[in-house]
Short mmCIF file of C-alpha atoms in Angstrom, two decimals:
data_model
loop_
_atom_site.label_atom_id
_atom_site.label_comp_id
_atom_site.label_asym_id
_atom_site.label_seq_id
_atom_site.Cartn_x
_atom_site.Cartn_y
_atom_site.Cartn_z
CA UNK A 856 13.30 -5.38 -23.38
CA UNK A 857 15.48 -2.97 -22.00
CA UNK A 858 20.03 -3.14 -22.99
CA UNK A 859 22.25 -1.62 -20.52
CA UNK A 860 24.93 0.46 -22.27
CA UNK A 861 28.48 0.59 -21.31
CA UNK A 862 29.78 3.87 -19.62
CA UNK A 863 26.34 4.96 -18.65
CA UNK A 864 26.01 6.00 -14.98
CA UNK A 865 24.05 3.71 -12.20
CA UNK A 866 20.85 4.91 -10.45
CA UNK A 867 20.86 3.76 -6.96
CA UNK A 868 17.81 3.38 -5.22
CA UNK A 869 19.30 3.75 -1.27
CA UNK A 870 16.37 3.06 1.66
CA UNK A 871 16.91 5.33 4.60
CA UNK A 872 15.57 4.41 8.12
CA UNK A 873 12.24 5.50 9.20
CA UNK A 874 12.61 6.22 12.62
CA UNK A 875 15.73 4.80 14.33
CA UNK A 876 18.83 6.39 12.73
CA UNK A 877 21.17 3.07 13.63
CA UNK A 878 18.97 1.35 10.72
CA UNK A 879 21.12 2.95 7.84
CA UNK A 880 23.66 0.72 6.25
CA UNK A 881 27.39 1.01 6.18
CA UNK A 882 26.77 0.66 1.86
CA UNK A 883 24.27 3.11 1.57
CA UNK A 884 26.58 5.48 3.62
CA UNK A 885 29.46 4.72 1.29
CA UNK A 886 27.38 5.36 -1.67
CA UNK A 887 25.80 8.53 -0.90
CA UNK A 888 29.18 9.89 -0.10
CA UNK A 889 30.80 8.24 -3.93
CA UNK A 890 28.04 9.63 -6.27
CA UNK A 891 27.84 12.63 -8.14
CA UNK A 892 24.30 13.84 -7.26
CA UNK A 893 21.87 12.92 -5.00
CA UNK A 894 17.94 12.81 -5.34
CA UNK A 895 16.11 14.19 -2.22
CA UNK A 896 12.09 13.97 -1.72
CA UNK A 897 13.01 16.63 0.70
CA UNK A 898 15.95 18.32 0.95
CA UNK A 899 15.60 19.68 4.90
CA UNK A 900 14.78 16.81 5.90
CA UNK A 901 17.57 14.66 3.86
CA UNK A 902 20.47 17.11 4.87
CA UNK A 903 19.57 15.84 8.97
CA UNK A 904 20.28 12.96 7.57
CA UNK A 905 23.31 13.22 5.84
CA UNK A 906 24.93 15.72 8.04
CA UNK A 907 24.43 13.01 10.99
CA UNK A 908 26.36 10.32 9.08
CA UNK A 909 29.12 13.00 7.62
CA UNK A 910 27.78 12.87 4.06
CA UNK A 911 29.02 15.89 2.00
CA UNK A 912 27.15 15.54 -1.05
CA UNK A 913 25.07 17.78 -3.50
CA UNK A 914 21.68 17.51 -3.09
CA UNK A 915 18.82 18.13 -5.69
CA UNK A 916 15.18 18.34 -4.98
CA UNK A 917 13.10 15.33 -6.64
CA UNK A 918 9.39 15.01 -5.34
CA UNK A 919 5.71 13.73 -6.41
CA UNK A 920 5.10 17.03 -8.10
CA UNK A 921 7.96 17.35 -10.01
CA UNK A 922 9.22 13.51 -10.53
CA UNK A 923 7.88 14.20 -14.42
CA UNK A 924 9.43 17.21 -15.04
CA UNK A 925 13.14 16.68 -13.42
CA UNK A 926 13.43 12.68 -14.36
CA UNK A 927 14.21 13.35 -18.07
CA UNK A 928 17.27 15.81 -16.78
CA UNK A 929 18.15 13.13 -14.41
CA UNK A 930 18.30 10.76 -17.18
CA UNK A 931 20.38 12.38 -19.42
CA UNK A 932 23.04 12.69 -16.31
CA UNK A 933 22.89 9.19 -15.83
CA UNK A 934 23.61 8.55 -19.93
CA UNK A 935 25.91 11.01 -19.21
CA UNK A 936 28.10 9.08 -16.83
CA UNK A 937 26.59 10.05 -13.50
CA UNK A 938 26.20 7.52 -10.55
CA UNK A 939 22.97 9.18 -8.93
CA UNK A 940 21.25 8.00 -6.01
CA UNK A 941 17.72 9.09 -4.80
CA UNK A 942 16.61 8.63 -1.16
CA UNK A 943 12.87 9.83 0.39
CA UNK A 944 12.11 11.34 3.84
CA UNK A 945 12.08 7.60 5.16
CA UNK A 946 12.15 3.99 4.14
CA UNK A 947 12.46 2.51 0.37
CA UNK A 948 11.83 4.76 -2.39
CA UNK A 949 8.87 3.58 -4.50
CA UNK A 950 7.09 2.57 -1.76
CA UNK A 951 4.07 4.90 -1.32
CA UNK A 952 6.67 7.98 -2.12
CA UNK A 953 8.56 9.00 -5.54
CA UNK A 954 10.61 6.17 -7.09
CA UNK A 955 8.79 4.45 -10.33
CA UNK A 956 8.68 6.65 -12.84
CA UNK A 957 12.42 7.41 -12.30
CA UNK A 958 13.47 3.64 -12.52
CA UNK A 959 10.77 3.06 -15.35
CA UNK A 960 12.52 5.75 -17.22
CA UNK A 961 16.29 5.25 -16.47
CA UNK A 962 15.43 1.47 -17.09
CA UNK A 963 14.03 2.55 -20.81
CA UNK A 964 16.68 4.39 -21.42
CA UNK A 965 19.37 1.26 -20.64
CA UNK A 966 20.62 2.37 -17.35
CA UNK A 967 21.25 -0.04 -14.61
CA UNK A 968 18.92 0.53 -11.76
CA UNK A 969 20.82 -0.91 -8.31
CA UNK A 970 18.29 -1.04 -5.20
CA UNK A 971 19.51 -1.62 -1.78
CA UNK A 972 17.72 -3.79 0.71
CA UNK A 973 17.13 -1.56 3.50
CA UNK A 974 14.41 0.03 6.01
CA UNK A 975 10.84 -0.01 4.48
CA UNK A 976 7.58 0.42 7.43
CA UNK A 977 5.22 -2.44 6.36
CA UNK A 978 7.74 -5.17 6.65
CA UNK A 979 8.58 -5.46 10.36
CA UNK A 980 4.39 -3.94 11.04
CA UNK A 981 3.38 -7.15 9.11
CA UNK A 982 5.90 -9.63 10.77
CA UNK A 983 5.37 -8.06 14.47
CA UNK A 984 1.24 -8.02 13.50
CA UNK A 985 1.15 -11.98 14.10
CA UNK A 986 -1.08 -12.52 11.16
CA UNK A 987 -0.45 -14.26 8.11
CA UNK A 988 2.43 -13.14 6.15
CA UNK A 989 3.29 -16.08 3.72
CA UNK A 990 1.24 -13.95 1.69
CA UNK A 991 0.22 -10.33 1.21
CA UNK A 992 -1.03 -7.05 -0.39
CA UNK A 993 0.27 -4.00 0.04
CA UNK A 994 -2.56 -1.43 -0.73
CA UNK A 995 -0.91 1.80 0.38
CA UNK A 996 -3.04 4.90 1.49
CA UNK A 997 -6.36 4.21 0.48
CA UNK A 998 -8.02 7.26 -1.34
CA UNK A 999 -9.08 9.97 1.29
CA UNK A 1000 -12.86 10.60 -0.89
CA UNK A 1001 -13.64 9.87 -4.19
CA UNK A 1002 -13.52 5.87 -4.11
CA UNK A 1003 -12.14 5.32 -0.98
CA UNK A 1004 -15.57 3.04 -0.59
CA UNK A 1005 -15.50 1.20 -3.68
CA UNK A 1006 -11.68 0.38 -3.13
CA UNK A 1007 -13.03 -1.42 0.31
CA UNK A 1008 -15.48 -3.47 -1.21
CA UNK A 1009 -13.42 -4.63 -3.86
CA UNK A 1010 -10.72 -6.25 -1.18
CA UNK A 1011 -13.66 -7.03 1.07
CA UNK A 1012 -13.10 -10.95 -0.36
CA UNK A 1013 -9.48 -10.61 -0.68
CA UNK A 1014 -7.89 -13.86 1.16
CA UNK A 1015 -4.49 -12.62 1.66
CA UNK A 1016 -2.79 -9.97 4.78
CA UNK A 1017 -3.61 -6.54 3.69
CA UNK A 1018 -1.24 -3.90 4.33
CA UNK A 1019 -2.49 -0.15 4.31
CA UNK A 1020 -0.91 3.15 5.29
CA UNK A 1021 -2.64 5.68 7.39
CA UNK A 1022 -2.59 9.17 8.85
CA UNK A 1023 -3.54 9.56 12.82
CA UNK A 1024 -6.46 11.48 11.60
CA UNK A 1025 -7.92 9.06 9.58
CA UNK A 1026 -7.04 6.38 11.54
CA UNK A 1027 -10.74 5.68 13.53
CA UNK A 1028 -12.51 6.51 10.45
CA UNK A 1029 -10.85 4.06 8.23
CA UNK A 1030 -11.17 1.05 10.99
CA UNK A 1031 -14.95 1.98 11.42
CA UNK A 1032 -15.90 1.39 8.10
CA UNK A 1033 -13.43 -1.61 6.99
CA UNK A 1034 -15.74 -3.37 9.64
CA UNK A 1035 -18.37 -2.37 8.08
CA UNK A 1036 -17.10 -3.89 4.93
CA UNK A 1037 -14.83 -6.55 6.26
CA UNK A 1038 -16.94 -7.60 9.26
CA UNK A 1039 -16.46 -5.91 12.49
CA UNK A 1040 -14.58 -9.23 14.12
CA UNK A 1041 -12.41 -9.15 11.30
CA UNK A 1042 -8.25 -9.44 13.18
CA UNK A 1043 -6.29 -6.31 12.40
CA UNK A 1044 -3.09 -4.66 13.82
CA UNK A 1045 -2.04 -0.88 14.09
CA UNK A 1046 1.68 -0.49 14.13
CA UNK A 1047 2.79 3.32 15.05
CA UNK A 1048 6.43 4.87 14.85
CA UNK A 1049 7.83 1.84 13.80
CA UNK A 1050 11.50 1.61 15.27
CA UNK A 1051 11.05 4.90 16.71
CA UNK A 1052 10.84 5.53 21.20
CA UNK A 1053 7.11 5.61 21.24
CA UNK A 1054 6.85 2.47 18.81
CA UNK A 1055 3.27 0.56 19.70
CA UNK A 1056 1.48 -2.26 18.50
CA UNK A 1057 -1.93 -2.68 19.22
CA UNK A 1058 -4.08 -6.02 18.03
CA UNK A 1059 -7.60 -7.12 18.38
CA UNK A 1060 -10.67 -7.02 15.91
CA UNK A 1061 -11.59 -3.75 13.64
CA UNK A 1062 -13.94 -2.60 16.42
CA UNK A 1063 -12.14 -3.05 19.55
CA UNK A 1064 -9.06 -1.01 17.71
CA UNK A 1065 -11.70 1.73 16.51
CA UNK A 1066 -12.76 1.78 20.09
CA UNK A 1067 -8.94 2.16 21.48
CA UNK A 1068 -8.27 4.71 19.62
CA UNK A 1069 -11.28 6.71 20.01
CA UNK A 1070 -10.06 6.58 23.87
CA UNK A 1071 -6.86 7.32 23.20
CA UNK A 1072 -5.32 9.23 20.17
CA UNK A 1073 -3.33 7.69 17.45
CA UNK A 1074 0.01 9.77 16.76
CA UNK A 1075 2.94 9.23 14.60
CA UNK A 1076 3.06 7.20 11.62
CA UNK A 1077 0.73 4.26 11.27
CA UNK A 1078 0.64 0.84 9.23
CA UNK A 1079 -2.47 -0.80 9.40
CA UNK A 1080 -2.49 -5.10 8.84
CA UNK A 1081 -6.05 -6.93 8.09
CA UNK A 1082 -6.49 -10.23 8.16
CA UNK A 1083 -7.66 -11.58 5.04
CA UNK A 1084 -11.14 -13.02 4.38
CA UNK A 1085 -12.27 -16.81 5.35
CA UNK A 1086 -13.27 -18.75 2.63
CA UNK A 1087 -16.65 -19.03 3.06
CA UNK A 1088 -16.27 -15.02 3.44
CA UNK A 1089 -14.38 -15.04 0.18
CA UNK A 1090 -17.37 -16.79 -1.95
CA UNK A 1091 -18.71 -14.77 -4.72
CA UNK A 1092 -22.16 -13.54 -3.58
CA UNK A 1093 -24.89 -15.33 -5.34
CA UNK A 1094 -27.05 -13.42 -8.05
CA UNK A 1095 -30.09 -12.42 -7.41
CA UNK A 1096 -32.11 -14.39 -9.93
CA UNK A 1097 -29.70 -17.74 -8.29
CA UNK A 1098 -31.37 -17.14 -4.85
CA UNK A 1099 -34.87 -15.54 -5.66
CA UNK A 1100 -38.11 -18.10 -5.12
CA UNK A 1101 -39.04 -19.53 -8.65
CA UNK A 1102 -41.96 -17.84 -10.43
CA UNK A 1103 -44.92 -19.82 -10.00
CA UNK A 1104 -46.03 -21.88 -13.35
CA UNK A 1105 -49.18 -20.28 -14.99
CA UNK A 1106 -51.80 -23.06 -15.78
CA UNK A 1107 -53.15 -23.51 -19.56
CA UNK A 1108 -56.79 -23.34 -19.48
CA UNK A 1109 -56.90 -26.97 -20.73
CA UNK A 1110 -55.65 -27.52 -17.36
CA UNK A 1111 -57.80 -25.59 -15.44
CA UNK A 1112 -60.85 -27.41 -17.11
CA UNK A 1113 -59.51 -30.87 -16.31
CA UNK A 1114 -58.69 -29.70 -12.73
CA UNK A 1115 -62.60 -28.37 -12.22
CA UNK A 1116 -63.68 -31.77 -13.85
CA UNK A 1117 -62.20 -33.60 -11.28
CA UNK A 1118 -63.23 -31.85 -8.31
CA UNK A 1119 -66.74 -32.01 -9.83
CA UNK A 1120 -66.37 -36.10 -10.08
#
């Protein structure tokens, strides 16, 4: 269990919008201007940001490959005193960009962790996709080689909406083989650009999307929904000794003799 101690600083965890820029919040504006540091996944493209909404603020560099190494110094500021907020090229940080370890370890250390509701991608791509969305799971990126496959088959029963994230590139490759796996009339969606000019939805089965955009290119930033599995889909697949023929019985040779005896009769 974690105690929050008195005069420590707050780590604010501030969403910023991922395409349109009237998405921000008037509190997240206010608290990026009030706190003493804040936490960019990249600095370039944070400072567009923050220069477009007046925000005169110091900025510090605080990325996936050096989260580990800068979140101790981080910490200390926030023991410190330090209000710090940390913000990521677009949407909620934590979600499929830096964020956890930071909150893990400010939370371990007893220092209040505030998140803002805010812009996020998957959200509005799962509520615009028309499938389910009582209930979900977010997956992510799936890996790009080494167990991509094996991640597929173990969701290929999964009941509930899967969420994934994609890259344009990948986008035909990944459809192709989740209908391999999921069944190639399995429903799916592809959001791209979400709130953004070009923003398109596109729904139909895994292969009519694969064939779409094999036609025509996917750009932008993409959020893939699948519709779960059916429940006779979602059945456990029977063993192979459960569904194999029964060995036939081999016959004592008692048997055998009776069994000549009475054809003989």
């Amino acid at each position: 269990m974690s105690t929050f101690v008195a005069n420590m600083g707050i780590l604010y965890i501030i969403p910023t919008p991922v395409g349109n820029m009237e998405d921000m919040t008037f509190r997240a504006i206010r608290i990026l201007k009030e706190v003493d540091l804040i936490l960019a996944e990249d600095t370039r493209t944070s400072g567009i940001l923050l220069k477009h909404f007046g925000i005169e603020n110091r900025l510090m560099s605080h990325h996936k490959f050096n989260e580990h190494e800068t979140s101790a110094a981080v910490v200390e500021r926030l023991k410190g005193g330090q209000n710090i907020a940390l913000i990521s090229d677009a949407g909620t940080p934590g979600i499929s960009d830096p964020g956890f370890f930071l909150v893990r370890e400010a939370a371990k250390a007893g220092i209040e962790v505030y998140t803002l509701p805010g812009a996020t991608a998957f959200v509005p791509a799962l509520v615009t996709s028309g499938l389910p969305c009582d209930r979900f799971a977010f997956e992510g990126f799936l890996p790009q080689k080494k167990g991509r496959q094996t991640k597929m088959e173990s969701l290929r029963r999964e009941q509930r909406t899967m969420i994934f994230y994609e890259s344009p590139r990948r986008l035909v490759k990944t459809l192709t083989q989740m209908g391999e796996v999921f069944g190639v009339e399995r429903q799916a969606c592809v959001c791209r650009e979400i709130s953004k000019v070009h923003e398109d939805c596109q729904r139909g089965t895994l292969s009519s999307l694969a064939a779409h955009f094999t036609e025509q290119e996917p750009r932008g930033e993409i959020v893939l929904i699948v519709a779960g599995a059916d429940e006779a889909d979602s059945l456990p697949i029977a063993k192979e000794e459960e569904v194999s023929p029964p060995m036939p019985h081999k016959k004592s040779k008692y048997q055998l003799k009776m069994e000549r005896m009475e054809s003989e009769e």
